[in-house]
Coordinates of C-alpha atoms in Angstrom, one line a residue:
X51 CA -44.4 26.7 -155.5
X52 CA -40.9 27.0 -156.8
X53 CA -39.5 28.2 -159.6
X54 CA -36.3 25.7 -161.1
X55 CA -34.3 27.1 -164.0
X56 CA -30.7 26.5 -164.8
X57 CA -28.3 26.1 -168.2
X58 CA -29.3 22.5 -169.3
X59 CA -27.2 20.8 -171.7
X60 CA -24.4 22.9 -171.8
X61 CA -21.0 22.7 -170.2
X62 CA -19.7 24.8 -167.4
X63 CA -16.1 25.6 -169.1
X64 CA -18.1 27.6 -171.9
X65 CA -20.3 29.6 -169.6
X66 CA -19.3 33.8 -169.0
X67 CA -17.4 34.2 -166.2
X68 CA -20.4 36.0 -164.3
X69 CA -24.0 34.5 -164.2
X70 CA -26.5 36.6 -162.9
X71 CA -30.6 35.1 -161.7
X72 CA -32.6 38.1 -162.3
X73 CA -35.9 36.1 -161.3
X74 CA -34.5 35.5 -157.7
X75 CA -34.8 39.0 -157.4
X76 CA -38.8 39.1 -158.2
X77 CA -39.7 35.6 -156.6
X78 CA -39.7 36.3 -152.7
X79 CA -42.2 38.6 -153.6
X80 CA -44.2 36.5 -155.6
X81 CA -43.7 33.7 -152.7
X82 CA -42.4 31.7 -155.2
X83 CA -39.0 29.8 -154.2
X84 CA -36.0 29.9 -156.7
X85 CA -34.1 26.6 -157.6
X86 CA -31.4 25.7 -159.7
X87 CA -31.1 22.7 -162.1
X88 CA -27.6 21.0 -162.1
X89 CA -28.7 17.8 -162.2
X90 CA -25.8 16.5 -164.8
X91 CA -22.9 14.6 -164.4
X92 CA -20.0 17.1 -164.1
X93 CA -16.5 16.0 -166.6
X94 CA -13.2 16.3 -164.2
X95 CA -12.3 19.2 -166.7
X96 CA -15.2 21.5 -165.4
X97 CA -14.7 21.0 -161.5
X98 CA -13.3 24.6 -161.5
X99 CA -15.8 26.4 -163.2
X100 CA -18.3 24.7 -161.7
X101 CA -17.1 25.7 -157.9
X102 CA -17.3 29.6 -159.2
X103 CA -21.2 28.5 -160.5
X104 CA -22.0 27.1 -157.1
X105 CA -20.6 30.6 -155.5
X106 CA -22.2 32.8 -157.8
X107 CA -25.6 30.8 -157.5
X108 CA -25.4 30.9 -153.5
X109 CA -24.4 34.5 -153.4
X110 CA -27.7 35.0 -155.4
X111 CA -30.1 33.4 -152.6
X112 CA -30.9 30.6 -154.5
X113 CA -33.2 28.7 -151.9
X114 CA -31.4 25.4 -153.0
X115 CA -29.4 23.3 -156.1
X116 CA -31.0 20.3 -157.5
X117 CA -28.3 17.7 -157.7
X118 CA -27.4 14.3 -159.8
X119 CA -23.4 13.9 -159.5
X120 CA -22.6 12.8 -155.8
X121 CA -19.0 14.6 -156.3
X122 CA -20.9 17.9 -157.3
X123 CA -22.8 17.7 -154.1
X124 CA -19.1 17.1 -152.1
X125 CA -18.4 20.9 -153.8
X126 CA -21.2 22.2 -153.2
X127 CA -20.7 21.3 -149.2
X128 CA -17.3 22.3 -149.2
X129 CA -17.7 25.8 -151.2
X130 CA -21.7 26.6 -149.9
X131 CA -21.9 25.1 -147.0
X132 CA -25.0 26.7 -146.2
X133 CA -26.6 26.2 -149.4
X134 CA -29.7 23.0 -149.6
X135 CA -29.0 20.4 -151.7
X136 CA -31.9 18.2 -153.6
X137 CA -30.7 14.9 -155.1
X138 CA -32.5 15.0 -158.4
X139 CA -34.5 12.7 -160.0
X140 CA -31.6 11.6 -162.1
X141 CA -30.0 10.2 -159.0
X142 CA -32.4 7.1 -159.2
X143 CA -33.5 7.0 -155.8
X144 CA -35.7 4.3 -155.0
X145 CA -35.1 3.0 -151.3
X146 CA -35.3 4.0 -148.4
X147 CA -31.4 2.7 -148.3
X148 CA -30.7 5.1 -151.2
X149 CA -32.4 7.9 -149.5
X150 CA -30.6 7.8 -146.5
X151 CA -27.4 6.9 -148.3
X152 CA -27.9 10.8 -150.2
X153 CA -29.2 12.1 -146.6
X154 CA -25.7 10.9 -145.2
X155 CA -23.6 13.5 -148.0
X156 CA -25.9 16.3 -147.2
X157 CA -29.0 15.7 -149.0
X158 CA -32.5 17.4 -147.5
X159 CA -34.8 16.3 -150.1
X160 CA -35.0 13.5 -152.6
X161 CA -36.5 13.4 -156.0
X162 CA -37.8 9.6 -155.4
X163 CA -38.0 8.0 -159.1
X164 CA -41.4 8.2 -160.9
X165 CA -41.1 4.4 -161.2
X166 CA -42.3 4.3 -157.7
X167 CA -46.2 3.0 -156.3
X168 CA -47.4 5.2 -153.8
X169 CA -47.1 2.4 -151.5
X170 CA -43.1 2.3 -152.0
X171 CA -43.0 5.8 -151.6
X172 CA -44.7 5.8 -148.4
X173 CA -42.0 2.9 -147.6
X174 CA -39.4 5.6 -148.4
X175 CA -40.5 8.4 -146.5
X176 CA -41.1 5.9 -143.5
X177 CA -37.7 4.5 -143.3
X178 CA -35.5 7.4 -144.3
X179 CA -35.0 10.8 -142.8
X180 CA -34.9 13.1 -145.6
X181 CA -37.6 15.3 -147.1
X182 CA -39.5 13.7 -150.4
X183 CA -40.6 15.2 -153.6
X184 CA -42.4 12.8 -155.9
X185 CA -43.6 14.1 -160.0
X186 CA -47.4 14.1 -160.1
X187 CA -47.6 15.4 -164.1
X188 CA -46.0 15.2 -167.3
X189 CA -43.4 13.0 -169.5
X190 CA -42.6 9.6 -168.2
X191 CA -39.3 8.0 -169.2
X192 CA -39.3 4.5 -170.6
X193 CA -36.1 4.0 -168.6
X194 CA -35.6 4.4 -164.7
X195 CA -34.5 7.8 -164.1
X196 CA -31.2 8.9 -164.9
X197 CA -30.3 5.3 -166.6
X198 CA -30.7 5.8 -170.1
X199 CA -28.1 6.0 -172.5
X200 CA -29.8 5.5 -175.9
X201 CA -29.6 9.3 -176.9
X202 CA -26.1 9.3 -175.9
X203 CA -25.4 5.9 -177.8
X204 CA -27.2 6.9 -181.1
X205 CA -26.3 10.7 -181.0
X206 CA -23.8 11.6 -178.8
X207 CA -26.5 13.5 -176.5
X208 CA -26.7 12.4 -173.6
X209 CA -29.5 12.3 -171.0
X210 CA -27.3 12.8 -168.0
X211 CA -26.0 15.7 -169.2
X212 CA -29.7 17.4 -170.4
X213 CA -29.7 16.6 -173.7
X214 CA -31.9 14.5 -174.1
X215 CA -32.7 13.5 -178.0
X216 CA -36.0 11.2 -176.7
X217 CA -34.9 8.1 -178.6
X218 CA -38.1 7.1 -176.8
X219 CA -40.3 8.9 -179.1
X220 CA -39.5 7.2 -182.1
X221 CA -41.0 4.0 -183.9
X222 CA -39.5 0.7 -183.5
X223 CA -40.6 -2.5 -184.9
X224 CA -41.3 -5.6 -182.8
X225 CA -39.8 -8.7 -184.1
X226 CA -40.8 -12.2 -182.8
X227 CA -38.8 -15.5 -183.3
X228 CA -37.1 -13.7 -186.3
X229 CA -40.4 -12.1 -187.7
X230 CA -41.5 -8.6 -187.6
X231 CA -44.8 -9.3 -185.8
X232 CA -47.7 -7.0 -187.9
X233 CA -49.0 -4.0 -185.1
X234 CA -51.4 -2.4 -187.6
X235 CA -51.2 1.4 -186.6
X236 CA -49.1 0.7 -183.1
X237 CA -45.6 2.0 -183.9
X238 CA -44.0 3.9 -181.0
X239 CA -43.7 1.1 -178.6
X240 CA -41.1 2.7 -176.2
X241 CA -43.2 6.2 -175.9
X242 CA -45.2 6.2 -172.3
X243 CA -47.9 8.2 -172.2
X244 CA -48.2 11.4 -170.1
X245 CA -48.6 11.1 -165.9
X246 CA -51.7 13.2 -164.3
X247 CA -51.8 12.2 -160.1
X248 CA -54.9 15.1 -159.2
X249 CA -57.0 12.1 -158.1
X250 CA -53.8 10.5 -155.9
X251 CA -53.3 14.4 -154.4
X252 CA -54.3 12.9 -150.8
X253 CA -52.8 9.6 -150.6
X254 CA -49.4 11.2 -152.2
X255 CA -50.0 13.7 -149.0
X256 CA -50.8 11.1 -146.4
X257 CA -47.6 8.9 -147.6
X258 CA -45.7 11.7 -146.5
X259 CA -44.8 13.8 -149.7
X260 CA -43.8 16.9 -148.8
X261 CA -43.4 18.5 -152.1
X262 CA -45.0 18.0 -156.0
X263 CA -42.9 18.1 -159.3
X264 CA -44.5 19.1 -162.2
X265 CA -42.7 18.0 -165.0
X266 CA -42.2 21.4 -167.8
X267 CA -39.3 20.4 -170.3
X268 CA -40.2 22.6 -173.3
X269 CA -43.3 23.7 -172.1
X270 CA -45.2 26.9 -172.8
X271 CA -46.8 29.5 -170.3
X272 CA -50.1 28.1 -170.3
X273 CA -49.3 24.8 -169.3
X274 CA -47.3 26.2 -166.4
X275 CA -49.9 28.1 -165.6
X276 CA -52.8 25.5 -165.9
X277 CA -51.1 22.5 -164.3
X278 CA -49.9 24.5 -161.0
X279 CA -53.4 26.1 -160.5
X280 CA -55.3 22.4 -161.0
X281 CA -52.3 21.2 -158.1
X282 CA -52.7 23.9 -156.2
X283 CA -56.6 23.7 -155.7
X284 CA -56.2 20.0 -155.1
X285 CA -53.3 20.2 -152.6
X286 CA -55.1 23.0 -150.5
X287 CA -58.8 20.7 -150.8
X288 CA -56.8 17.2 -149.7
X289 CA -54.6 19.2 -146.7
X290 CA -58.6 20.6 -145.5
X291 CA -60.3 17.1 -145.5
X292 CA -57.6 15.1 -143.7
X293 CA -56.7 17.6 -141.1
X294 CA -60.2 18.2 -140.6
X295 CA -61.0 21.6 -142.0
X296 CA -57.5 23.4 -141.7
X297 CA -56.9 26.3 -144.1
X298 CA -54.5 24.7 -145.6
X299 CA -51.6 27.4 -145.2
X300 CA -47.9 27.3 -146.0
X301 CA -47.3 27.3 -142.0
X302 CA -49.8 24.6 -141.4
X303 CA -47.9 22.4 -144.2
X304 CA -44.9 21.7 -143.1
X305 CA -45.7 18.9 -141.6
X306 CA -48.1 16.0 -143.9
X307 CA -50.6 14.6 -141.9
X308 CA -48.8 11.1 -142.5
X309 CA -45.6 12.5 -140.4
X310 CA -47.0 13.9 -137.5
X311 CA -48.4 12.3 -134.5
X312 CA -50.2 9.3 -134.3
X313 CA -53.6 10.5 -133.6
X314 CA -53.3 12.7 -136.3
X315 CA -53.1 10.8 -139.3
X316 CA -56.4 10.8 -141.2
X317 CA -58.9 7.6 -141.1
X318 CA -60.4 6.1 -143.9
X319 CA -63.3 8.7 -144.2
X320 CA -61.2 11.8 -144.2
X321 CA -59.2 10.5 -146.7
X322 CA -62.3 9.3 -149.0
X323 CA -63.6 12.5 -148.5
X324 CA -60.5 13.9 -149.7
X325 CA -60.3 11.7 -152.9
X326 CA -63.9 13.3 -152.9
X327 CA -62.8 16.6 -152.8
X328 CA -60.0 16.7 -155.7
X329 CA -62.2 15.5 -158.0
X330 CA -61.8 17.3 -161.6
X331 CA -64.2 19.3 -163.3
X332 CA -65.2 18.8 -166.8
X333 CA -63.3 22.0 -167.5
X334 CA -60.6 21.0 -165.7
X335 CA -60.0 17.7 -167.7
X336 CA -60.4 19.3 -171.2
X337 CA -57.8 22.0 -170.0
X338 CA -55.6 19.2 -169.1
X339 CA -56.1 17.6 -172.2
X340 CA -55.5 20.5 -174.6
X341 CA -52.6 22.4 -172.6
X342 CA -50.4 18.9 -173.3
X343 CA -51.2 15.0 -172.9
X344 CA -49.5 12.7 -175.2
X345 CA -51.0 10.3 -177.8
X346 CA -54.6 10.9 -177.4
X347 CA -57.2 8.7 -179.2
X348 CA -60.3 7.8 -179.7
X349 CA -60.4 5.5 -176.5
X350 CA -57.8 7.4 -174.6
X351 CA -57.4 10.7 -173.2
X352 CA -53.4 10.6 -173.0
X353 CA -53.1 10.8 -169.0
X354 CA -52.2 7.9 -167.0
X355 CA -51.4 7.6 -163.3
X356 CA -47.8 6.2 -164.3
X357 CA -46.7 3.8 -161.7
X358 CA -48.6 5.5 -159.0
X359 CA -51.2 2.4 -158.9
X360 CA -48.3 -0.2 -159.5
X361 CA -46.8 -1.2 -162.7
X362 CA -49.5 -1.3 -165.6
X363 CA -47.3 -1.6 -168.6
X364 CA -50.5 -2.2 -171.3
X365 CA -52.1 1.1 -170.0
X366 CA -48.8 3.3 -170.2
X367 CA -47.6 2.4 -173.5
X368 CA -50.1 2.8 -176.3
X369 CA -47.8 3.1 -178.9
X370 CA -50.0 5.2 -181.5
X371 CA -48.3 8.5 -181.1
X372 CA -45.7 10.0 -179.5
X373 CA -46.8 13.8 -179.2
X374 CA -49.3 16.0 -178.2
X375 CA -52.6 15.6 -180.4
X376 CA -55.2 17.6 -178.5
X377 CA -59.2 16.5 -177.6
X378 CA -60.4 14.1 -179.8
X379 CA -63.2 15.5 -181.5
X380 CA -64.5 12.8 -183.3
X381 CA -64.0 10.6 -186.5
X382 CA -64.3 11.5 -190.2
X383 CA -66.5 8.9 -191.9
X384 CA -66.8 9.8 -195.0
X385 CA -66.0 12.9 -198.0
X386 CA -68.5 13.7 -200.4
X387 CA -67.5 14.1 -203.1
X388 CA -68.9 17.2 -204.4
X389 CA -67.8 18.7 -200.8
X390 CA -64.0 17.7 -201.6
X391 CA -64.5 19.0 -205.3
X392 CA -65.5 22.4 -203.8
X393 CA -62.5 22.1 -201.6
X394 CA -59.8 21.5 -204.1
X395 CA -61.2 24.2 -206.2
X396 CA -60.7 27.2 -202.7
X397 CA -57.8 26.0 -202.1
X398 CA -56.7 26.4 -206.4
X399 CA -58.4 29.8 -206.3
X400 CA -56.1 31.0 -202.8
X401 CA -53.1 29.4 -204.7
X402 CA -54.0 31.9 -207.8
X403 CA -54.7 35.1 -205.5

């Protein structure tokens, strides 16, 4: 597990002139790994104070940066040479060409895009030699990674510089040959729904992923806690089917069973069994469920395997809501009306007290 934290959103120039990372100091400990988030695009005007970050930040032991601007990872290899670099996300990495194109500045590990099938991640981590982190849970953009420019158009905060205003979440109308086509209660047509992969645990780890993202932007403690201890189980059941009953420890997986020898990779049965062996409890789903999932209805439980299974465009985009609504619990069908009468008058009587 590691822990990612960083200033997002503001510039370097208006930072103190010392930055400490007390929680480097605790997570060793914890065996927890520390990273730090500078996955913006730096302005010419904040190249200096951005070199004294990068020294302060590899001074600290941070285990490595995570990286968008390709002249901020020429700094950081000039002024830490020592220190790892991960190309973010935002660097919208989709190729193996891309990967090794990052692998060739001093990249170790790539944030492939979550617009990715498993299949073309596999393709990546085949044709490239750098290590691959893919997102397994939370927010999908409606945009490719690092390529949307609506918040920065409409309100001057932009998403490549962490501030993200979600532009996606909003309602839009649909208009057809000059009409505004009638959607009944489907407004937010840009808003995907959330992304859950416990069920793609093994095949993400037989492609040769060598690292889950979980997705946290404004997320509490629980969630944190809930979302990395569903992984957690999931990764150390699929690493004991498909190598055959390992443990499942940190030594044993550095290695995926898709990127080591030949006779090694896992057959058809070990990785059904694997599938087999992920599965969710009940418990587990309604934790997943209430913690966060976005735009939950009747029919739908907010989660979505993204673009895991391949592009599915009518299952990721509901467009009823664009926030967390929690378990459906069912539907109201009717108020009596003596019931509502006697409701009106406790809430009068609370007003009075």
């Amino acid at each position: 597990m590691a822990y990612v934290y960083g200033r997002v959103g503001q510039p370097y120039g208006s930072l103190s002139a010392s930055l400490s990372y007390p929680p480097m100091l605790d997570l060793p400990m914890q065996g927890v790994k520390g990273y730090v988030a500078l996955n913006v695009l730096i302005f010419d005007e904040e190249l200096e104070a951005l070199e004294q970050r990068i020294r302060e930040i590899a001074a600290a032991g941070v285990d490595a940066l995570i990286v968008q601007d390709l002249g901020a990872v020429e700094l950081i290899r000039r002024v830490a040479p020592g220190l790892p670099i991960h190309g973010s996300t935002q660097m919208s990495i989709t190729s193996a060409q891309g990967a090794q194109f990052a692998a060739g500045l001093g990249v170790e590990r790539i944030v492939v895009g979550r617009e990715l099938s498993i299949k073309e991640i596999a393709k990546v981590r085949e044709q490239s030699t750098t290590e691959v982190e893919a997102f397994v849970h939370g927010a999908l953009c409606v945009s490719y990674s690092g390529q949307c420019f609506s918040s920065e158009a409409w309100g001057g905060r932009s998403a490549n510089r962490g501030q993200c205003a979600q532009a996606c979440r909003l309602p839009y109308g649909l208009i057809v040959d000059g009409m505004l086509k009638d959607l009944q209660d489907i407004s937010y047509l840009l808003s995907p729904q959330d992304l859950m992969a416990v069920s793609h645990v093994p095949e993400l780890i037989n492609s040769g992923v060598g690292c889950f993202k979980i997705e946290g932007r404004l997320k509490g403690p629980e969630y944190v806690a809930l979302t990395t201890q569903v992984y957690r189980r999931a990764v150390d059941a699929a690493w004991a089917a498909l190598t055959d009953g390992d443990d499942g420890s940190s030594s044993s997986r550095r290695s995926t069973p898709a990127t080591t020898t030949s006779s090694s990779v896992p057959d058809d049965g070990s990785l059904a069994a694997a599938k087999a062996s992920v599965a969710l409890t009940q418990q587990e789903q309604w934790d997943l469920e209430q913690v966060f999932a976005r735009g939950q209805d009747a029919d739908f439980n907010g989660l979505t395997p993204g673009f895991l299974e391949g592009p599915m465009h009518q299952r990721l985009v509901r467009g009823r809501a664009p926030k967390h609504r929690g378990v459906y619990a069912g539907t109201v069908v009717r108020i009596l009306q003596h019931s509502q009468q006697q409701h009106n008058n406790q809430q009068q009587q609370q007003q009075w007290q």
